[in-house]
């Protein structure tokens, strides 16, 4: 599924109210920017240059990242119409064990590029990776601008022989 379709589904029920100054329309109108952001992300993932992506290029104009994350990801995907996408990404994996530690079972989705820092990617399927809860909390919202410190991406790289995070 494309990031655009995912975005459209997850923002489809966002409403405009007197108190939110047309937030629903703002989010729906951001779909072309989200599509462009997902294309830039995919190109960077395919060329192993995720470390070059900058937060400022993945924002939704006029809406803080945490707000986008709360509305689009939390309300739109995890508990809204987009739940089918969340479940599809979780079920679409080939592996049972976490690709980061190869130890625990996959139990949740991680945002490779953090959803509050890169809100245009918060429901992009390519940015969502099934991992275990321990690795998700260990990784947290970290990214790196150093190519040697970027975590492998299981959608774009063969991670079967690599362990992402060592023991704590």
mmCIF file of N, CA and C in Angstrom, residues 21-156:
data_model
loop_
_atom_site.group_PDB
_atom_site.id
_atom_site.type_symbol
_atom_site.label_atom_id
_atom_site.label_comp_id
_atom_site.label_asym_id
_atom_site.label_seq_id
_atom_site.Cartn_x
_atom_site.Cartn_y
_atom_site.Cartn_z
ATOM 1 N N UNK A 21 -9.399 25.123 13.908
ATOM 2 C CA UNK A 21 -9.029 25.968 12.763
ATOM 3 C C UNK A 21 -8.804 25.181 11.469
ATOM 4 N N UNK A 22 -9.699 24.254 11.175
ATOM 5 C CA UNK A 22 -9.622 23.524 9.913
ATOM 6 C C UNK A 22 -8.545 22.468 9.848
ATOM 7 N N UNK A 23 -8.194 21.898 10.985
ATOM 8 C CA UNK A 23 -7.114 20.910 11.048
ATOM 9 C C UNK A 23 -7.372 19.689 10.159
ATOM 10 N N UNK A 24 -8.611 19.227 10.118
ATOM 11 C CA UNK A 24 -8.924 18.067 9.275
ATOM 12 C C UNK A 24 -8.608 18.340 7.813
ATOM 13 N N UNK A 25 -9.018 19.493 7.334
ATOM 14 C CA UNK A 25 -8.726 19.863 5.940
ATOM 15 C C UNK A 25 -7.227 20.033 5.715
ATOM 16 N N UNK A 26 -6.544 20.639 6.673
ATOM 17 C CA UNK A 26 -5.087 20.809 6.560
ATOM 18 C C UNK A 26 -4.395 19.455 6.399
ATOM 19 N N UNK A 27 -4.803 18.507 7.198
ATOM 20 C CA UNK A 27 -4.191 17.183 7.129
ATOM 21 C C UNK A 27 -4.512 16.489 5.805
ATOM 22 N N UNK A 28 -5.765 16.541 5.382
ATOM 23 C CA UNK A 28 -6.126 15.910 4.101
ATOM 24 C C UNK A 28 -5.417 16.594 2.932
ATOM 25 N N UNK A 29 -5.294 17.920 2.997
ATOM 26 C CA UNK A 29 -4.638 18.681 1.928
ATOM 27 C C UNK A 29 -3.132 18.417 1.859
ATOM 28 N N UNK A 30 -2.569 17.844 2.904
ATOM 29 C CA UNK A 30 -1.129 17.556 2.931
ATOM 30 C C UNK A 30 -0.781 16.279 2.173
ATOM 31 N N UNK A 31 -1.752 15.570 1.647
ATOM 32 C CA UNK A 31 -1.506 14.286 0.986
ATOM 33 C C UNK A 31 -0.438 14.350 -0.110
ATOM 34 N N UNK A 32 -0.430 15.350 -0.985
ATOM 35 C CA UNK A 32 0.645 15.387 -1.993
ATOM 36 C C UNK A 32 2.034 15.546 -1.370
ATOM 37 N N UNK A 33 2.152 16.333 -0.324
ATOM 38 C CA UNK A 33 3.436 16.501 0.360
ATOM 39 C C UNK A 33 3.855 15.192 1.026
ATOM 40 N N UNK A 34 2.901 14.468 1.571
ATOM 41 C CA UNK A 34 3.173 13.172 2.194
ATOM 42 C C UNK A 34 3.665 12.184 1.143
ATOM 43 N N UNK A 35 3.025 12.193 -0.007
ATOM 44 C CA UNK A 35 3.437 11.307 -1.096
ATOM 45 C C UNK A 35 4.874 11.616 -1.538
ATOM 46 N N UNK A 36 5.211 12.895 -1.671
ATOM 47 C CA UNK A 36 6.572 13.288 -2.054
ATOM 48 C C UNK A 36 7.572 12.898 -0.974
ATOM 49 N N UNK A 37 7.192 13.068 0.288
ATOM 50 C CA UNK A 37 8.080 12.692 1.395
ATOM 51 C C UNK A 37 8.340 11.193 1.380
ATOM 52 N N UNK A 38 7.309 10.403 1.127
ATOM 53 C CA UNK A 38 7.471 8.942 1.087
ATOM 54 C C UNK A 38 8.372 8.520 -0.066
ATOM 55 N N UNK A 39 8.269 9.212 -1.192
ATOM 56 C CA UNK A 39 9.140 8.898 -2.336
ATOM 57 C C UNK A 39 10.595 9.226 -2.000
ATOM 58 N N UNK A 40 10.825 10.360 -1.335
ATOM 59 C CA UNK A 40 12.188 10.728 -0.927
ATOM 60 C C UNK A 40 12.732 9.717 0.079
ATOM 61 N N UNK A 41 11.898 9.293 1.002
ATOM 62 C CA UNK A 41 12.290 8.292 2.001
ATOM 63 C C UNK A 41 12.671 6.975 1.322
ATOM 64 N N UNK A 42 11.822 6.519 0.414
ATOM 65 C CA UNK A 42 12.071 5.252 -0.279
ATOM 66 C C UNK A 42 13.384 5.314 -1.066
ATOM 67 N N UNK A 43 13.610 6.422 -1.761
ATOM 68 C CA UNK A 43 14.858 6.587 -2.520
ATOM 69 C C UNK A 43 16.066 6.535 -1.584
ATOM 70 N N UNK A 44 15.948 7.180 -0.431
ATOM 71 C CA UNK A 44 17.054 7.170 0.536
ATOM 72 C C UNK A 44 17.254 5.768 1.112
ATOM 73 N N UNK A 45 16.178 5.061 1.383
ATOM 74 C CA UNK A 45 16.301 3.704 1.922
ATOM 75 C C UNK A 45 16.951 2.772 0.897
ATOM 76 N N UNK A 46 16.544 2.894 -0.355
ATOM 77 C CA UNK A 46 17.113 2.043 -1.403
ATOM 78 C C UNK A 46 18.589 2.327 -1.645
ATOM 79 N N UNK A 47 19.008 3.559 -1.409
ATOM 80 C CA UNK A 47 20.407 3.921 -1.636
ATOM 81 C C UNK A 47 21.220 3.958 -0.335
ATOM 82 N N UNK A 48 20.627 3.458 0.751
ATOM 83 C CA UNK A 48 21.280 3.429 2.068
ATOM 84 C C UNK A 48 21.752 4.813 2.507
ATOM 85 N N UNK A 49 20.905 5.811 2.268
ATOM 86 C CA UNK A 49 21.249 7.181 2.661
ATOM 87 C C UNK A 49 20.189 7.792 3.591
ATOM 88 N N UNK A 50 19.535 6.969 4.384
ATOM 89 C CA UNK A 50 18.543 7.504 5.331
ATOM 90 C C UNK A 50 19.169 8.540 6.260
ATOM 91 N N UNK A 51 20.444 8.409 6.533
ATOM 92 C CA UNK A 51 21.139 9.340 7.428
ATOM 93 C C UNK A 51 21.187 10.766 6.872
ATOM 94 N N UNK A 52 20.894 10.937 5.592
ATOM 95 C CA UNK A 52 20.935 12.282 5.000
ATOM 96 C C UNK A 52 19.598 13.008 5.084
ATOM 97 N N UNK A 53 18.542 12.312 5.474
ATOM 98 C CA UNK A 53 17.217 12.940 5.543
ATOM 99 C C UNK A 53 17.164 13.920 6.709
ATOM 100 N N UNK A 54 16.544 15.055 6.476
ATOM 101 C CA UNK A 54 16.435 16.106 7.494
ATOM 102 C C UNK A 54 14.987 16.314 7.898
ATOM 103 N N UNK A 55 14.779 16.458 9.187
ATOM 104 C CA UNK A 55 13.436 16.609 9.748
ATOM 105 C C UNK A 55 12.627 17.698 9.061
ATOM 106 N N UNK A 56 13.244 18.818 8.782
ATOM 107 C CA UNK A 56 12.505 19.958 8.231
ATOM 108 C C UNK A 56 11.860 19.637 6.881
ATOM 109 N N UNK A 57 12.333 18.623 6.191
ATOM 110 C CA UNK A 57 11.767 18.254 4.896
ATOM 111 C C UNK A 57 10.601 17.273 5.009
ATOM 112 N N UNK A 58 10.231 16.908 6.227
ATOM 113 C CA UNK A 58 9.190 15.905 6.433
ATOM 114 C C UNK A 58 8.103 16.397 7.395
ATOM 115 N N UNK A 59 7.881 17.688 7.383
ATOM 116 C CA UNK A 59 6.881 18.304 8.255
ATOM 117 C C UNK A 59 5.571 18.518 7.497
ATOM 118 N N UNK A 60 4.495 18.672 8.243
ATOM 119 C CA UNK A 60 3.200 19.041 7.683
ATOM 120 C C UNK A 60 3.016 20.514 8.007
ATOM 121 N N UNK A 61 2.926 21.332 6.992
ATOM 122 C CA UNK A 61 2.871 22.787 7.168
ATOM 123 C C UNK A 61 1.785 23.198 8.154
ATOM 124 N N UNK A 62 2.204 23.961 9.149
ATOM 125 C CA UNK A 62 1.271 24.528 10.105
ATOM 126 C C UNK A 62 0.789 23.605 11.207
ATOM 127 N N UNK A 63 1.286 22.367 11.238
ATOM 128 C CA UNK A 63 0.835 21.412 12.258
ATOM 129 C C UNK A 63 2.065 20.801 12.928
ATOM 130 N N UNK A 64 2.204 20.974 14.246
ATOM 131 C CA UNK A 64 3.352 20.390 14.951
ATOM 132 C C UNK A 64 3.389 18.866 14.797
ATOM 133 N N UNK A 65 4.601 18.321 14.750
ATOM 134 C CA UNK A 65 4.783 16.886 14.546
ATOM 135 C C UNK A 65 4.055 16.011 15.535
ATOM 136 N N UNK A 66 4.057 16.400 16.815
ATOM 137 C CA UNK A 66 3.372 15.574 17.817
ATOM 138 C C UNK A 66 1.863 15.563 17.582
ATOM 139 N N UNK A 67 1.335 16.647 17.072
ATOM 140 C CA UNK A 67 -0.104 16.735 16.771
ATOM 141 C C UNK A 67 -0.461 15.822 15.600
ATOM 142 N N UNK A 68 0.383 15.844 14.548
ATOM 143 C CA UNK A 68 0.174 14.954 13.405
ATOM 144 C C UNK A 68 0.219 13.510 13.881
ATOM 145 N N UNK A 69 1.220 13.180 14.673
ATOM 146 C CA UNK A 69 1.374 11.825 15.180
ATOM 147 C C UNK A 69 0.152 11.387 15.980
ATOM 148 N N UNK A 70 -0.326 12.251 16.873
ATOM 149 C CA UNK A 70 -1.489 11.912 17.696
ATOM 150 C C UNK A 70 -2.738 11.672 16.851
ATOM 151 N N UNK A 71 -2.968 12.551 15.884
ATOM 152 C CA UNK A 71 -4.198 12.467 15.099
ATOM 153 C C UNK A 71 -4.110 11.395 14.018
ATOM 154 N N UNK A 72 -3.058 11.452 13.217
ATOM 155 C CA UNK A 72 -2.973 10.569 12.050
ATOM 156 C C UNK A 72 -2.555 9.150 12.432
ATOM 157 N N UNK A 73 -1.509 9.020 13.251
ATOM 158 C CA UNK A 73 -1.045 7.672 13.599
ATOM 159 C C UNK A 73 -1.879 7.068 14.731
ATOM 160 N N UNK A 74 -1.929 7.734 15.867
ATOM 161 C CA UNK A 74 -2.615 7.148 17.029
ATOM 162 C C UNK A 74 -4.115 6.987 16.794
ATOM 163 N N UNK A 75 -4.787 8.058 16.363
ATOM 164 C CA UNK A 75 -6.240 7.991 16.167
ATOM 165 C C UNK A 75 -6.629 7.429 14.811
ATOM 166 N N UNK A 76 -5.829 7.719 13.788
ATOM 167 C CA UNK A 76 -6.182 7.288 12.443
ATOM 168 C C UNK A 76 -5.734 5.888 12.092
ATOM 169 N N UNK A 77 -4.543 5.489 12.583
ATOM 170 C CA UNK A 77 -4.028 4.168 12.221
ATOM 171 C C UNK A 77 -4.180 3.138 13.338
ATOM 172 N N UNK A 78 -3.695 3.438 14.507
ATOM 173 C CA UNK A 78 -3.733 2.429 15.580
ATOM 174 C C UNK A 78 -5.139 2.116 16.053
ATOM 175 N N UNK A 79 -5.997 3.119 16.105
ATOM 176 C CA UNK A 79 -7.342 2.861 16.636
ATOM 177 C C UNK A 79 -8.450 3.325 15.706
ATOM 178 N N UNK A 80 -8.122 3.672 14.474
ATOM 179 C CA UNK A 80 -9.126 4.173 13.545
ATOM 180 C C UNK A 80 -9.227 3.333 12.286
ATOM 181 N N UNK A 81 -9.673 3.979 11.225
ATOM 182 C CA UNK A 81 -9.898 3.304 9.942
ATOM 183 C C UNK A 81 -8.623 2.692 9.379
ATOM 184 N N UNK A 82 -7.469 3.236 9.761
ATOM 185 C CA UNK A 82 -6.201 2.725 9.264
ATOM 186 C C UNK A 82 -5.686 1.502 10.002
ATOM 187 N N UNK A 83 -6.430 1.000 10.972
ATOM 188 C CA UNK A 83 -5.979 -0.182 11.729
ATOM 189 C C UNK A 83 -5.718 -1.363 10.791
ATOM 190 N N UNK A 84 -6.476 -1.442 9.721
ATOM 191 C CA UNK A 84 -6.272 -2.515 8.748
ATOM 192 C C UNK A 84 -4.863 -2.416 8.141
ATOM 193 N N UNK A 85 -4.351 -1.204 7.966
ATOM 194 C CA UNK A 85 -2.996 -1.013 7.430
ATOM 195 C C UNK A 85 -1.966 -1.454 8.468
ATOM 196 N N UNK A 86 -2.169 -1.039 9.713
ATOM 197 C CA UNK A 86 -1.289 -1.447 10.809
ATOM 198 C C UNK A 86 -1.198 -2.969 10.846
ATOM 199 N N UNK A 87 -2.360 -3.613 10.840
ATOM 200 C CA UNK A 87 -2.390 -5.078 10.898
ATOM 201 C C UNK A 87 -1.748 -5.706 9.661
ATOM 202 N N UNK A 88 -1.950 -5.108 8.500
ATOM 203 C CA UNK A 88 -1.355 -5.619 7.267
ATOM 204 C C UNK A 88 0.174 -5.550 7.325
ATOM 205 N N UNK A 89 0.705 -4.459 7.842
ATOM 206 C CA UNK A 89 2.161 -4.329 7.972
ATOM 207 C C UNK A 89 2.679 -5.361 8.978
ATOM 208 N N UNK A 90 1.978 -5.524 10.087
ATOM 209 C CA UNK A 90 2.399 -6.514 11.094
ATOM 210 C C UNK A 90 2.361 -7.932 10.527
ATOM 211 N N UNK A 91 1.320 -8.249 9.787
ATOM 212 C CA UNK A 91 1.151 -9.609 9.271
ATOM 213 C C UNK A 91 1.956 -9.859 8.000
ATOM 214 N N UNK A 92 2.434 -8.806 7.350
ATOM 215 C CA UNK A 92 3.130 -8.946 6.082
ATOM 216 C C UNK A 92 4.604 -9.263 6.196
ATOM 217 N N UNK A 93 5.078 -9.511 7.396
ATOM 218 C CA UNK A 93 6.490 -9.813 7.596
ATOM 219 C C UNK A 93 6.758 -11.279 7.316
ATOM 220 N N UNK A 94 7.980 -11.574 6.918
ATOM 221 C CA UNK A 94 8.394 -12.959 6.688
ATOM 222 C C UNK A 94 8.953 -13.592 7.955
ATOM 223 N N UNK A 95 9.368 -12.763 8.883
ATOM 224 C CA UNK A 95 10.023 -13.280 10.079
ATOM 225 C C UNK A 95 9.085 -13.240 11.290
ATOM 226 N N UNK A 96 9.323 -14.137 12.215
ATOM 227 C CA UNK A 96 8.570 -14.160 13.464
ATOM 228 C C UNK A 96 9.340 -13.403 14.534
ATOM 229 N N UNK A 97 10.674 -13.543 14.493
ATOM 230 C CA UNK A 97 11.518 -12.883 15.487
ATOM 231 C C UNK A 97 11.845 -11.460 15.069
ATOM 232 N N UNK A 98 12.072 -10.644 16.045
ATOM 233 C CA UNK A 98 12.433 -9.242 15.847
ATOM 234 C C UNK A 98 13.689 -9.147 14.965
ATOM 235 N N UNK A 99 13.651 -8.332 13.914
ATOM 236 C CA UNK A 99 14.835 -8.202 13.063
ATOM 237 C C UNK A 99 15.987 -7.466 13.740
ATOM 238 N N UNK A 100 15.708 -6.792 14.843
ATOM 239 C CA UNK A 100 16.767 -6.064 15.534
ATOM 240 C C UNK A 100 17.591 -6.971 16.439
ATOM 241 N N UNK A 101 16.916 -7.827 17.202
ATOM 242 C CA UNK A 101 17.643 -8.657 18.170
ATOM 243 C C UNK A 101 17.654 -10.139 17.809
ATOM 244 N N UNK A 102 16.760 -10.555 16.914
ATOM 245 C CA UNK A 102 16.638 -11.967 16.529
ATOM 246 C C UNK A 102 16.361 -12.858 17.738
ATOM 247 N N UNK A 103 15.732 -12.283 18.764
ATOM 248 C CA UNK A 103 15.518 -13.034 19.999
ATOM 249 C C UNK A 103 14.036 -13.101 20.367
ATOM 250 N N UNK A 104 13.378 -11.973 20.442
ATOM 251 C CA UNK A 104 11.981 -11.910 20.873
ATOM 252 C C UNK A 104 11.040 -11.870 19.680
ATOM 253 N N UNK A 105 9.797 -12.226 19.938
ATOM 254 C CA UNK A 105 8.792 -12.172 18.877
ATOM 255 C C UNK A 105 8.406 -10.725 18.584
ATOM 256 N N UNK A 106 8.091 -10.467 17.338
ATOM 257 C CA UNK A 106 7.610 -9.157 16.927
ATOM 258 C C UNK A 106 6.275 -8.898 17.618
ATOM 259 N N UNK A 107 6.133 -7.722 18.221
ATOM 260 C CA UNK A 107 4.907 -7.412 18.943
ATOM 261 C C UNK A 107 4.336 -6.038 18.635
ATOM 262 N N UNK A 108 5.083 -5.179 17.959
ATOM 263 C CA UNK A 108 4.593 -3.833 17.670
ATOM 264 C C UNK A 108 5.338 -3.250 16.481
ATOM 265 N N UNK A 109 4.855 -2.101 16.034
ATOM 266 C CA UNK A 109 5.499 -1.414 14.926
ATOM 267 C C UNK A 109 6.397 -0.303 15.433
ATOM 268 N N UNK A 110 7.546 -0.183 14.787
ATOM 269 C CA UNK A 110 8.472 0.905 15.053
ATOM 270 C C UNK A 110 8.494 1.811 13.832
ATOM 271 N N UNK A 111 8.682 3.097 14.080
ATOM 272 C CA UNK A 111 8.887 4.061 13.002
ATOM 273 C C UNK A 111 10.397 4.188 12.804
ATOM 274 N N UNK A 112 10.899 3.777 11.663
ATOM 275 C CA UNK A 112 12.329 3.879 11.395
ATOM 276 C C UNK A 112 12.763 5.327 11.582
ATOM 277 N N UNK A 113 12.058 6.247 10.934
ATOM 278 C CA UNK A 113 12.264 7.673 11.155
ATOM 279 C C UNK A 113 11.144 8.092 12.112
ATOM 280 N N UNK A 114 11.478 8.583 13.295
ATOM 281 C CA UNK A 114 10.481 8.832 14.341
ATOM 282 C C UNK A 114 9.292 9.677 13.872
ATOM 283 N N UNK A 115 8.116 9.261 14.308
ATOM 284 C CA UNK A 115 6.879 9.863 13.821
ATOM 285 C C UNK A 115 6.690 11.324 14.221
ATOM 286 N N UNK A 116 7.200 11.755 15.349
ATOM 287 C CA UNK A 116 7.029 13.159 15.725
ATOM 288 C C UNK A 116 8.050 14.059 15.031
ATOM 289 N N UNK A 117 9.230 13.527 14.728
ATOM 290 C CA UNK A 117 10.261 14.302 14.035
ATOM 291 C C UNK A 117 10.044 14.305 12.522
ATOM 292 N N UNK A 118 9.469 13.231 11.992
ATOM 293 C CA UNK A 118 9.213 13.070 10.561
ATOM 294 C C UNK A 118 7.723 12.767 10.360
ATOM 295 N N UNK A 119 6.837 13.695 10.727
ATOM 296 C CA UNK A 119 5.408 13.407 10.729
ATOM 297 C C UNK A 119 4.819 13.036 9.366
ATOM 298 N N UNK A 120 5.412 13.491 8.278
ATOM 299 C CA UNK A 120 4.893 13.126 6.962
ATOM 300 C C UNK A 120 5.050 11.634 6.689
ATOM 301 N N UNK A 121 5.869 10.955 7.484
ATOM 302 C CA UNK A 121 6.095 9.515 7.318
ATOM 303 C C UNK A 121 5.394 8.677 8.384
ATOM 304 N N UNK A 122 4.561 9.300 9.206
ATOM 305 C CA UNK A 122 4.018 8.588 10.378
ATOM 306 C C UNK A 122 3.131 7.403 10.028
ATOM 307 N N UNK A 123 2.527 7.378 8.842
ATOM 308 C CA UNK A 123 1.730 6.217 8.441
ATOM 309 C C UNK A 123 2.205 5.627 7.117
ATOM 310 N N UNK A 124 3.410 5.989 6.692
ATOM 311 C CA UNK A 124 3.985 5.430 5.467
ATOM 312 C C UNK A 124 4.412 3.991 5.735
ATOM 313 N N UNK A 125 3.828 3.022 5.062
ATOM 314 C CA UNK A 125 4.168 1.621 5.336
ATOM 315 C C UNK A 125 5.662 1.303 5.264
ATOM 316 N N UNK A 126 6.401 1.939 4.374
ATOM 317 C CA UNK A 126 7.845 1.676 4.291
ATOM 318 C C UNK A 126 8.590 2.110 5.544
ATOM 319 N N UNK A 127 8.020 3.046 6.292
ATOM 320 C CA UNK A 127 8.670 3.555 7.503
ATOM 321 C C UNK A 127 8.275 2.747 8.742
ATOM 322 N N UNK A 128 7.397 1.790 8.586
ATOM 323 C CA UNK A 128 6.910 0.992 9.709
ATOM 324 C C UNK A 128 7.529 -0.401 9.665
ATOM 325 N N UNK A 129 8.133 -0.804 10.774
ATOM 326 C CA UNK A 129 8.824 -2.089 10.860
ATOM 327 C C UNK A 129 8.355 -2.812 12.115
ATOM 328 N N UNK A 130 7.965 -4.065 11.953
ATOM 329 C CA UNK A 130 7.592 -4.873 13.101
ATOM 330 C C UNK A 130 8.818 -5.258 13.904
ATOM 331 N N UNK A 131 8.806 -4.960 15.211
ATOM 332 C CA UNK A 131 9.907 -5.321 16.110
ATOM 333 C C UNK A 131 9.323 -5.704 17.471
ATOM 334 N N UNK A 132 10.180 -6.133 18.389
ATOM 335 C CA UNK A 132 9.716 -6.469 19.739
ATOM 336 C C UNK A 132 9.636 -5.191 20.582
ATOM 337 N N UNK A 133 8.905 -5.264 21.664
ATOM 338 C CA UNK A 133 8.723 -4.067 22.498
ATOM 339 C C UNK A 133 10.029 -3.621 23.153
ATOM 340 N N UNK A 134 10.915 -4.559 23.508
ATOM 341 C CA UNK A 134 12.184 -4.174 24.118
ATOM 342 C C UNK A 134 13.027 -3.350 23.142
ATOM 343 N N UNK A 135 13.169 -3.844 21.913
ATOM 344 C CA UNK A 135 13.987 -3.123 20.922
ATOM 345 C C UNK A 135 13.352 -1.783 20.559
ATOM 346 N N UNK A 136 12.037 -1.745 20.515
ATOM 347 C CA UNK A 136 11.369 -0.485 20.213
ATOM 348 C C UNK A 136 11.675 0.552 21.287
ATOM 349 N N UNK A 137 11.628 0.143 22.543
ATOM 350 C CA UNK A 137 11.935 1.103 23.614
ATOM 351 C C UNK A 137 13.430 1.436 23.638
ATOM 352 N N UNK A 138 14.278 0.469 23.306
ATOM 353 C CA UNK A 138 15.726 0.706 23.279
ATOM 354 C C UNK A 138 16.106 1.670 22.154
ATOM 355 N N UNK A 139 15.523 1.470 20.980
ATOM 356 C CA UNK A 139 15.794 2.355 19.847
ATOM 357 C C UNK A 139 15.226 3.746 20.108
ATOM 358 N N UNK A 140 14.038 3.784 20.662
ATOM 359 C CA UNK A 140 13.360 5.035 20.987
ATOM 360 C C UNK A 140 13.215 5.904 19.738
ATOM 361 N N UNK A 141 13.488 7.188 19.864
ATOM 362 C CA UNK A 141 13.344 8.128 18.747
ATOM 363 C C UNK A 141 14.676 8.458 18.103
ATOM 364 N N UNK A 142 15.622 7.569 18.199
ATOM 365 C CA UNK A 142 16.965 7.850 17.688
ATOM 366 C C UNK A 142 17.062 7.728 16.176
ATOM 367 N N UNK A 143 17.841 8.610 15.625
ATOM 368 C CA UNK A 143 18.286 8.529 14.233
ATOM 369 C C UNK A 143 19.763 8.895 14.253
ATOM 370 N N UNK A 144 20.404 8.781 13.120
ATOM 371 C CA UNK A 144 21.811 9.141 13.058
ATOM 372 C C UNK A 144 22.103 9.845 11.744
ATOM 373 N N UNK A 145 22.993 10.811 11.787
ATOM 374 C CA UNK A 145 23.436 11.442 10.544
ATOM 375 C C UNK A 145 24.776 10.856 10.099
ATOM 376 N N UNK A 146 25.181 9.781 10.752
ATOM 377 C CA UNK A 146 26.410 9.069 10.411
ATOM 378 C C UNK A 146 26.020 7.735 9.773
ATOM 379 N N UNK A 147 26.400 7.523 8.527
ATOM 380 C CA UNK A 147 26.015 6.315 7.794
ATOM 381 C C UNK A 147 26.426 5.034 8.525
ATOM 382 N N UNK A 148 27.503 5.078 9.270
ATOM 383 C CA UNK A 148 27.973 3.878 9.975
ATOM 384 C C UNK A 148 27.114 3.532 11.184
ATOM 385 N N UNK A 149 26.276 4.454 11.619
ATOM 386 C CA UNK A 149 25.471 4.222 12.819
ATOM 387 C C UNK A 149 23.982 4.071 12.519
ATOM 388 N N UNK A 150 23.625 4.009 11.250
ATOM 389 C CA UNK A 150 22.219 3.849 10.874
ATOM 390 C C UNK A 150 21.843 2.384 11.007
ATOM 391 N N UNK A 151 20.705 2.137 11.624
ATOM 392 C CA UNK A 151 20.226 0.767 11.758
ATOM 393 C C UNK A 151 19.839 0.213 10.397
ATOM 394 N N UNK A 152 20.001 -1.080 10.230
ATOM 395 C CA UNK A 152 19.575 -1.723 8.994
ATOM 396 C C UNK A 152 18.066 -1.612 8.858
ATOM 397 N N UNK A 153 17.593 -1.567 7.636
ATOM 398 C CA UNK A 153 16.164 -1.460 7.368
ATOM 399 C C UNK A 153 15.675 -2.780 6.775
ATOM 400 N N UNK A 154 14.878 -3.551 7.513
ATOM 401 C CA UNK A 154 14.486 -4.877 7.044
ATOM 402 C C UNK A 154 13.640 -4.891 5.778
ATOM 403 N N UNK A 155 13.009 -3.769 5.406
ATOM 404 C CA UNK A 155 12.260 -3.734 4.145
ATOM 405 C C UNK A 155 13.186 -3.578 2.945
ATOM 406 N N UNK A 156 14.381 -3.040 3.167
ATOM 407 C CA UNK A 156 15.263 -2.697 2.064
ATOM 408 C C UNK A 156 16.628 -3.381 2.113
#
